[in-house]
Short mmCIF file of C-alpha atoms and ligand atoms in Angstrom, two decimals:
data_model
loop_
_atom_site.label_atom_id
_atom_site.label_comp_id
_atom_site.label_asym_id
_atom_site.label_seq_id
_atom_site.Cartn_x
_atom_site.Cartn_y
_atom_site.Cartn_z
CA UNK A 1 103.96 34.54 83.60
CA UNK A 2 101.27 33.52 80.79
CA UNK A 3 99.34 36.01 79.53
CA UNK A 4 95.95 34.57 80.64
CA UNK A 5 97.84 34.07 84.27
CA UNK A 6 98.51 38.37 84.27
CA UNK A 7 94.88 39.21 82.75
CA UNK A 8 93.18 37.40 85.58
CA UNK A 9 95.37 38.77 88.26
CA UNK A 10 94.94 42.05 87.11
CA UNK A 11 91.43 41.73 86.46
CA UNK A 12 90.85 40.51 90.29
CA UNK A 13 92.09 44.19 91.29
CA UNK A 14 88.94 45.97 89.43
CA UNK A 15 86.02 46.87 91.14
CA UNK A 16 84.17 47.21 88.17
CA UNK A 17 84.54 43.42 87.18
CA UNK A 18 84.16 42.87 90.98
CA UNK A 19 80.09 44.25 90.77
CA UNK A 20 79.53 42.75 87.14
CA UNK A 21 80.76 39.24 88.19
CA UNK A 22 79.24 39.53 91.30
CA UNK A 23 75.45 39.96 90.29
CA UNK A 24 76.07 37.15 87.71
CA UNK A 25 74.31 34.24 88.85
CA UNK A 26 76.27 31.70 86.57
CA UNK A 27 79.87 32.97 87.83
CA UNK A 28 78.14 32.07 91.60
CA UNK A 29 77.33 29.10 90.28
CA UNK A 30 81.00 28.50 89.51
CA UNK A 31 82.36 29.78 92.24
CA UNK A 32 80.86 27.59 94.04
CA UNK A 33 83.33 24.91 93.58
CA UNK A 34 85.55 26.34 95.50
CA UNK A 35 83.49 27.41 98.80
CA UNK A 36 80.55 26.15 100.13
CA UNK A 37 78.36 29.06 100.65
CA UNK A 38 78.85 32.42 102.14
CA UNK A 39 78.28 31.84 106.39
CA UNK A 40 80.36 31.04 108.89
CA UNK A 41 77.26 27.94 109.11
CA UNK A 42 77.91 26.96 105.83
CA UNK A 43 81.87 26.54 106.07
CA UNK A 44 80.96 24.68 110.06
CA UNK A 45 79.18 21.83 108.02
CA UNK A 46 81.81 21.43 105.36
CA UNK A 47 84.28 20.89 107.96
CA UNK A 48 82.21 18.51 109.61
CA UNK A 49 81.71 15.93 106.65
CA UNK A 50 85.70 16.94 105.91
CA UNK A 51 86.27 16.03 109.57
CA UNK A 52 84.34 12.00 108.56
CA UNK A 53 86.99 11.67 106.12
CA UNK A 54 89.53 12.73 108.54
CA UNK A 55 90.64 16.12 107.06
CA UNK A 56 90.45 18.55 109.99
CA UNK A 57 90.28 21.92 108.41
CA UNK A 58 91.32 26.17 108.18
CA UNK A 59 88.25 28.42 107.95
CA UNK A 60 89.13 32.29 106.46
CA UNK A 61 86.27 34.38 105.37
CA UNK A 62 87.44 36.16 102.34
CA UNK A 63 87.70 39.70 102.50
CA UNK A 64 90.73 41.84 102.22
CA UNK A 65 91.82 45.66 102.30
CA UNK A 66 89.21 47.04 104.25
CA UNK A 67 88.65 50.82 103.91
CA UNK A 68 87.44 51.77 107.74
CA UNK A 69 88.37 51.02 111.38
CA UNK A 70 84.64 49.85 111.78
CA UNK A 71 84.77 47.66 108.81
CA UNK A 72 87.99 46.05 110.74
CA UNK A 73 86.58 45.74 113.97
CA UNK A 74 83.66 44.05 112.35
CA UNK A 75 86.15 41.55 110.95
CA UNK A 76 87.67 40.68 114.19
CA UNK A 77 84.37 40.57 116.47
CA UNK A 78 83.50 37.92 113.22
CA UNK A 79 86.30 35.89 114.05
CA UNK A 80 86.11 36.07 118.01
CA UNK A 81 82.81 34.89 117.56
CA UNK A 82 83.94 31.85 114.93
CA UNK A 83 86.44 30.75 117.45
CA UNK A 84 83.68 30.52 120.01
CA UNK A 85 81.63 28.75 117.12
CA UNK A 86 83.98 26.27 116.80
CA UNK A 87 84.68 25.50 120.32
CA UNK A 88 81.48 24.88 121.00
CA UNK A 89 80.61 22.54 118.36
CA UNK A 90 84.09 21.11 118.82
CA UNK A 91 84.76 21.36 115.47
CA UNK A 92 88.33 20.76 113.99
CA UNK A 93 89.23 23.72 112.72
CA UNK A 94 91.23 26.75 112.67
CA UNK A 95 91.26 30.39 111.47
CA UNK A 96 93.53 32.43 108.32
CA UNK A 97 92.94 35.84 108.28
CA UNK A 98 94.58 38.17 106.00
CA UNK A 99 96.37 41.58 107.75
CA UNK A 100 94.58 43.86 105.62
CA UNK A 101 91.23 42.68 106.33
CA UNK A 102 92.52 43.54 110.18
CA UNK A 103 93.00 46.91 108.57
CA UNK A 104 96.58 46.97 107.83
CA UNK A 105 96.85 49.33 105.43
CA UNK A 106 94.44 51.95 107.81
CA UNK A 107 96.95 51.73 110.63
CA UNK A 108 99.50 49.24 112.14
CA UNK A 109 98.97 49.52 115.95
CA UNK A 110 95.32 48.63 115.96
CA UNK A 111 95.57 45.96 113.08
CA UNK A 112 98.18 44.20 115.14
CA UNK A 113 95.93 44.96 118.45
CA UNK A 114 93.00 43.54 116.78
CA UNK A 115 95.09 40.08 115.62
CA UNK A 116 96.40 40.22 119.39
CA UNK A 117 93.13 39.72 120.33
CA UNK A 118 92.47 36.80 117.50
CA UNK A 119 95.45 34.58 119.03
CA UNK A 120 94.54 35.28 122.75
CA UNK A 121 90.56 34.23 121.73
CA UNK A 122 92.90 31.62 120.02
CA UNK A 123 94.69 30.33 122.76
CA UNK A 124 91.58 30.37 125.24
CA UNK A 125 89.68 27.65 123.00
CA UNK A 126 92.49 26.13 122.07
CA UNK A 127 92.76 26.85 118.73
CA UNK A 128 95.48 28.42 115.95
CA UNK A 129 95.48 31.56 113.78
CA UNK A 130 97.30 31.69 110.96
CA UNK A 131 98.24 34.39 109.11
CA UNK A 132 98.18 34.70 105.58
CA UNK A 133 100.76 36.62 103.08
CA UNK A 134 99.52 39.30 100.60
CA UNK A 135 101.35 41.16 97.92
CA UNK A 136 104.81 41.74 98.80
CA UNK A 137 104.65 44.96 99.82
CA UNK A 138 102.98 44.31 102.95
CA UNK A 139 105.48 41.13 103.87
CA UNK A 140 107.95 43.38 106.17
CA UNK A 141 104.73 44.34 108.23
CA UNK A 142 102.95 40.92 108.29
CA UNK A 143 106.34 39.33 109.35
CA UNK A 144 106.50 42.01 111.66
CA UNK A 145 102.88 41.06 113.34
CA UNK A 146 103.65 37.75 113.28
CA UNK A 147 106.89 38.32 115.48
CA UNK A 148 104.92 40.58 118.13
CA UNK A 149 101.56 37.46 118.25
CA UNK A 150 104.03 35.17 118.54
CA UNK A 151 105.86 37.22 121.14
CA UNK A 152 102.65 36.49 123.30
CA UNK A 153 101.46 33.34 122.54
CA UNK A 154 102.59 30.12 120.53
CA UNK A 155 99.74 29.35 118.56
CA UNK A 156 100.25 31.74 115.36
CA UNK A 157 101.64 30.53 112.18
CA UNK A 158 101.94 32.78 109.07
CA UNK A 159 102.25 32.15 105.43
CA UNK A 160 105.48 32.46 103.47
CA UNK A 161 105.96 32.94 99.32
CA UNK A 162 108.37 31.03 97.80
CA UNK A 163 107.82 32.45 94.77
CA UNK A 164 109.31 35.74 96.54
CA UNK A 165 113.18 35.99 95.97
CA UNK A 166 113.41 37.36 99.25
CA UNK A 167 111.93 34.52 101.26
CA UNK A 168 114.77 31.95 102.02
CA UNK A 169 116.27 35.01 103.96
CA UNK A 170 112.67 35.57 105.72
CA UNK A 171 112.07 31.38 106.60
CA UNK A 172 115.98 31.76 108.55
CA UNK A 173 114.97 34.91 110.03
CA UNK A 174 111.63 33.62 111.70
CA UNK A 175 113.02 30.02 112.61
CA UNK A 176 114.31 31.15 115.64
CA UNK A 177 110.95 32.73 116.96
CA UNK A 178 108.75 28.97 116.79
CA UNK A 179 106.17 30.43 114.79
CA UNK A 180 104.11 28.18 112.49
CA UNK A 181 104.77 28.19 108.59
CA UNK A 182 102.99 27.68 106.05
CA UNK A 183 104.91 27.44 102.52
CA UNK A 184 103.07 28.69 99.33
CA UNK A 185 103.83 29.47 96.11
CA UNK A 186 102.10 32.48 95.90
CA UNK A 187 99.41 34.12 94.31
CA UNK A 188 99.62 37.71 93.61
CA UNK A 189 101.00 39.27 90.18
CA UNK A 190 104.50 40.42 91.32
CA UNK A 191 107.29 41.96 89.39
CA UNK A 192 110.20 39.89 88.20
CA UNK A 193 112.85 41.86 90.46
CA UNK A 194 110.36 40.93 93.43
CA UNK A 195 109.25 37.11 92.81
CA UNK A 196 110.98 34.45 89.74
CA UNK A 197 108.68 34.37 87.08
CA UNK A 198 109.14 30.66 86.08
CA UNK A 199 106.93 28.12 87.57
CA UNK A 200 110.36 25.80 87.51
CA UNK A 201 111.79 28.33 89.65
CA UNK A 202 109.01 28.66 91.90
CA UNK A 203 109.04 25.15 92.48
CA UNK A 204 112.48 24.46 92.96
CA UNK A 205 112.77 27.63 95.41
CA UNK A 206 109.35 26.01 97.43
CA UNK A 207 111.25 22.33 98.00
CA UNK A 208 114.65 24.26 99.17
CA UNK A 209 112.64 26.07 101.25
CA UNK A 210 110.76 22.65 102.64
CA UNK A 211 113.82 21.12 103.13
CA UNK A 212 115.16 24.05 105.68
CA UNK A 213 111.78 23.59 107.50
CA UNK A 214 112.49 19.58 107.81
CA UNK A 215 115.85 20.30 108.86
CA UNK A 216 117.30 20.15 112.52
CA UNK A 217 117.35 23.58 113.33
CA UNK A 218 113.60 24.13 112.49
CA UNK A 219 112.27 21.71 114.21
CA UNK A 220 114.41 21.74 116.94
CA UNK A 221 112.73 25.74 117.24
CA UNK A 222 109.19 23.61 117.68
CA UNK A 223 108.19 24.99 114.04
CA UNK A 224 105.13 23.95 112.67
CA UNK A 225 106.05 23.41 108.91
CA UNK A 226 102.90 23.35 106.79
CA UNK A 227 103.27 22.20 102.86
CA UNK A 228 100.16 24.37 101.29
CA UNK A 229 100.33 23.04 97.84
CA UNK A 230 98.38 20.68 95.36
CA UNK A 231 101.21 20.25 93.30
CA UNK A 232 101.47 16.33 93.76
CA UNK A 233 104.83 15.97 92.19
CA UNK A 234 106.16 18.39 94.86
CA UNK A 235 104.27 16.86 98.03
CA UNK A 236 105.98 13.29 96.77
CA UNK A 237 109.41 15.52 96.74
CA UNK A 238 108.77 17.02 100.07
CA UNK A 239 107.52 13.31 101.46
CA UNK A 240 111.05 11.95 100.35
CA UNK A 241 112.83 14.80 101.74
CA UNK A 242 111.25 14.36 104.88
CA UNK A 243 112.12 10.28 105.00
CA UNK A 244 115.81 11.02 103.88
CA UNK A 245 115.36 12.69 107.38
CA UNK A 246 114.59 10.21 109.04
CA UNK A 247 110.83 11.95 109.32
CA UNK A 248 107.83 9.67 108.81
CA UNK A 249 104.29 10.34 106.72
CA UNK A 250 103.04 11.58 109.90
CA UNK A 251 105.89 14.27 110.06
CA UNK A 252 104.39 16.18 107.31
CA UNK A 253 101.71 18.33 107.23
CA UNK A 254 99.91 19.63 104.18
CA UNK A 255 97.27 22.61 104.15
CA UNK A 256 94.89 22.69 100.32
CA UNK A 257 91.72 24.50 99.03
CA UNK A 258 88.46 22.82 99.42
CA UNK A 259 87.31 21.29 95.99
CA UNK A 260 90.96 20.94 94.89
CA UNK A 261 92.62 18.02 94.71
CA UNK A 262 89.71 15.84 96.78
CA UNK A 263 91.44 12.62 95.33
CA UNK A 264 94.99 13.87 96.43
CA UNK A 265 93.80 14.54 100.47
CA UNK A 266 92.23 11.36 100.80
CA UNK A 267 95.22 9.62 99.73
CA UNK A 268 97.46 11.62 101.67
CA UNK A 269 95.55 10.93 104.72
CA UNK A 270 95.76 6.96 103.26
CA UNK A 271 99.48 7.40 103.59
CA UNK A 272 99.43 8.56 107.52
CA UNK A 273 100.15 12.41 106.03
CA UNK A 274 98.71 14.91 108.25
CA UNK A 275 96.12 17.16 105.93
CA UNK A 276 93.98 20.29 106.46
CA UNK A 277 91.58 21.53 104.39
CA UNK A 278 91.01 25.57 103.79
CA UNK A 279 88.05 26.33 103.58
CA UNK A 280 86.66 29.85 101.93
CA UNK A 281 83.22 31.45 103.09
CA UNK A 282 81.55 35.07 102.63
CA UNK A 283 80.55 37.28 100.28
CA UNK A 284 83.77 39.24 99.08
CA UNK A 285 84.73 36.24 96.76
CA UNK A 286 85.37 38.19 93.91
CA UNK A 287 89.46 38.68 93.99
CA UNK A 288 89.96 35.56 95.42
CA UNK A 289 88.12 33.56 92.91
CA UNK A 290 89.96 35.55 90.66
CA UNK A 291 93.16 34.40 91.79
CA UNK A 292 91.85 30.43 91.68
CA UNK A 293 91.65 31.33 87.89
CA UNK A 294 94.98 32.42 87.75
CA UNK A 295 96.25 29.56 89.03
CA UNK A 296 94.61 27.14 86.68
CA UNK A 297 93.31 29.12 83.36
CA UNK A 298 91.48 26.27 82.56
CA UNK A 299 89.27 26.84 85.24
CA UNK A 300 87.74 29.72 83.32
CA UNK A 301 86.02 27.03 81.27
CA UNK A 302 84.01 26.11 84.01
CA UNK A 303 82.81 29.29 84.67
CA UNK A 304 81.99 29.41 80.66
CA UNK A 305 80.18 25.77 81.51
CA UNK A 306 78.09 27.31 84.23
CA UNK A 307 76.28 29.55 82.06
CA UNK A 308 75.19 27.02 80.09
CA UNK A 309 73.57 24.95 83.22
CA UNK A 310 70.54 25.07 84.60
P1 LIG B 1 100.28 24.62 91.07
O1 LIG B 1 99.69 25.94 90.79
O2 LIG B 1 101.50 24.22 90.31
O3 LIG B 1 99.16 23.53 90.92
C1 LIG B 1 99.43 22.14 90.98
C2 LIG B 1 98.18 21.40 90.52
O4 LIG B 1 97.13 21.62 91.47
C3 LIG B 1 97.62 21.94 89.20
O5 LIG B 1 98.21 21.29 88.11
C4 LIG B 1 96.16 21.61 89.34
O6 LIG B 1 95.92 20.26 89.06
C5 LIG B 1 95.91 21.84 90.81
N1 LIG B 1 95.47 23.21 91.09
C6 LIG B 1 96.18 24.22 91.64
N2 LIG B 1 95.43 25.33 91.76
C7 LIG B 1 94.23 25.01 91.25
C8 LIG B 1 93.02 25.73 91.07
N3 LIG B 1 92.90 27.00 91.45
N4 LIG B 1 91.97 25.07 90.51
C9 LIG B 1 92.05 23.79 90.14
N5 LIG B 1 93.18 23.05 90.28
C10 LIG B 1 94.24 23.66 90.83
N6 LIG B 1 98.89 32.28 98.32
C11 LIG B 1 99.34 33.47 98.80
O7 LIG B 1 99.94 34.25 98.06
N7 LIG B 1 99.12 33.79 100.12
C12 LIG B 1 98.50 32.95 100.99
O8 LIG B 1 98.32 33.27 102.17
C13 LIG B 1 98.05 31.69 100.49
N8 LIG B 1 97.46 30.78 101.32
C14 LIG B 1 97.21 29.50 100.86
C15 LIG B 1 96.80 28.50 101.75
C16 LIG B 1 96.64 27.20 101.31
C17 LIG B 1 96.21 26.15 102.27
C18 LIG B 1 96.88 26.88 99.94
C19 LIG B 1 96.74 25.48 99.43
C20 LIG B 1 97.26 27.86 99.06
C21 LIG B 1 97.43 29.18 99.50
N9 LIG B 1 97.83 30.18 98.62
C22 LIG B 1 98.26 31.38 99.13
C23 LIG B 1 97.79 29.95 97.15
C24 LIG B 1 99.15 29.47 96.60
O9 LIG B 1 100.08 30.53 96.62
C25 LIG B 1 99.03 28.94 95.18
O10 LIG B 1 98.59 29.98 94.35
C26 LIG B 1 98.08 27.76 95.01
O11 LIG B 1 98.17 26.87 96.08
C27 LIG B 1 98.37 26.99 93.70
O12 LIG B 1 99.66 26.48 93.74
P2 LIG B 1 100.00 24.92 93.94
O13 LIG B 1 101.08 24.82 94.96
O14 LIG B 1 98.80 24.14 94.22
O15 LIG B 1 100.71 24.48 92.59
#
């Protein structure tokens, strides 16, 4: 991992940096990029002109180990309402939430009652949660709530790591169950033991793991295999994979960030690929944003750019 790469990471875990960079009006600025404002209203109209260039999209306001029950509950009464949102402006989009801003680490029965509550909401508009992985200490209970939502109801989907050693054991594991995946390469700092270091190892473990989700038994469990990457060399690997199969353009689905990439969905979309968009909103950007550093130090220049603008 490069050094800049660990810095960030562990920089997104202070709340110190958290209020400094918060109150700086040139690091909003930046962030910017990478969400379109803060409300649920603001993320609605970016799907919409996302929707005019035929890039349906995944809404998840950011926000992540919450410290009370209320502050949970607040979190899913947010989302019941977004789902309603979204119905009625039939929008195309669906919902990521992350377990610990369902209060995961307060307590496991009424973090997995509140997501309960997400996918029925879910399945009354018609809609999809998905379910997104944190550090890998909470992937035995996030696998775990993804097993009892999708126990109930078939529109859940949760994010696997293949940067995690442990995954190709996890995919097998949850084929059986139908649920919906969507492969990453993940995005937390993680020990070597835990996750391969190498980005060549990363990569090679995320297209083994595409291929399993391309193969017969996958698909013949009605999984929905998502591709959430902008790695272009690795969608073109996973679009071969997928015709060696037999599978057409149309077979594969990919999930990326808003203001990543732009270039890369439209063409995609060109090609008959199926393409979401996620898009971030709300005002707990600070980790997150973090982690978009992490993933491409360069990005730190633009932050360094935006103080300089006007
Ligand atoms: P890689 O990092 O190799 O990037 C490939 C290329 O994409 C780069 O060369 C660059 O051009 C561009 N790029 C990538 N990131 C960029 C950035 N931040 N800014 C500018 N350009 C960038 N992780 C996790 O641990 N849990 C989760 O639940 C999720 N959920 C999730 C959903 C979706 C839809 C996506 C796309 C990603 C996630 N992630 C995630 C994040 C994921 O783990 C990973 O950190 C990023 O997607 C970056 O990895 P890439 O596959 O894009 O490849």
């Amino acid at each position: 991992m490069g050094i800049m790469r660990t810095v960030l990471l562990a920089g997104s875990q202070s709340p110190w940096l958290r209020r400094q960079a918060t109150r700086r009006r040139f690091v909003r600025r930046a962030v910017s990029r990478f969400m379109p404002g803060e409300q649920l209203g603001d993320a609605l109209a970016a799907a919409e002109r996302l929707r005019a260039q035929g890039l349906p999209a995944v809404l998840t306001r950011l926000g992540e180990n919450v410290a009370s029950e209320a502050e949970a509950d607040a979190v899913r009464d947010h989302y019941l309402g977004a789902f309603d949102a979204i119905a009625a402006q039939s929008a195309e989009a669906e919902i990521s939430v992350k377990p610990t801003q369902l209060g995961l680490d307060l307590d496991r029965e009424r973090c997995c009652a509140r997501l309960l509550a997400l996918v029925e909401r879910a399945h009354q508009r018609g809609n999809f949660v998905w379910i997104d992985m944190e550090q890998s200490g909470y992937v035995d209970a996030t696998l775990e709530l993804t097993r009892r939502a999708r126990a109930v109801r078939a529109n859940v989907g949760v994010c696997l790591q293949a940067y995690l050693r442990r995954t190709p054991a996890d995919l097998q594991a949850l084929i059986p169950s139908g649920a919906g995946v969507r492969l990453v390469k993940g995005a937390y700092m993680e020990p070597a033991e835990v996750a391969f270091p190498a980005k060549a190892d990363v990569d090679r473990a995320f297209l083994a793991l595409a291929e399993t989700l391309l193969d017969a038994p996958a698909r013949a469990a009605g999984v929905r295999a998502v591709f959430g990457t902008h790695d272009r060399a690795l969608s073109a690997s996973i679009r071969a994979a997928a015709a060696r199969r037999g599978l057409g353009p149309a077979d594969c689905e990919f999930h990326m960030l808003f203001g990543i990439q732009a270039r890369e969905q439209e063409r995609l979309v060109a090609e008959g690929a199926r393409v979401r968009v996620l898009v971030s909103y709300g005002d707990y950007w600070f980790p997150w944003y973090m982690r978009r550093l992490a993933e491409r130090p360069a990005n730190v220049l633009f932050v360094v750019r935006s103080l300089f603008r006007r």
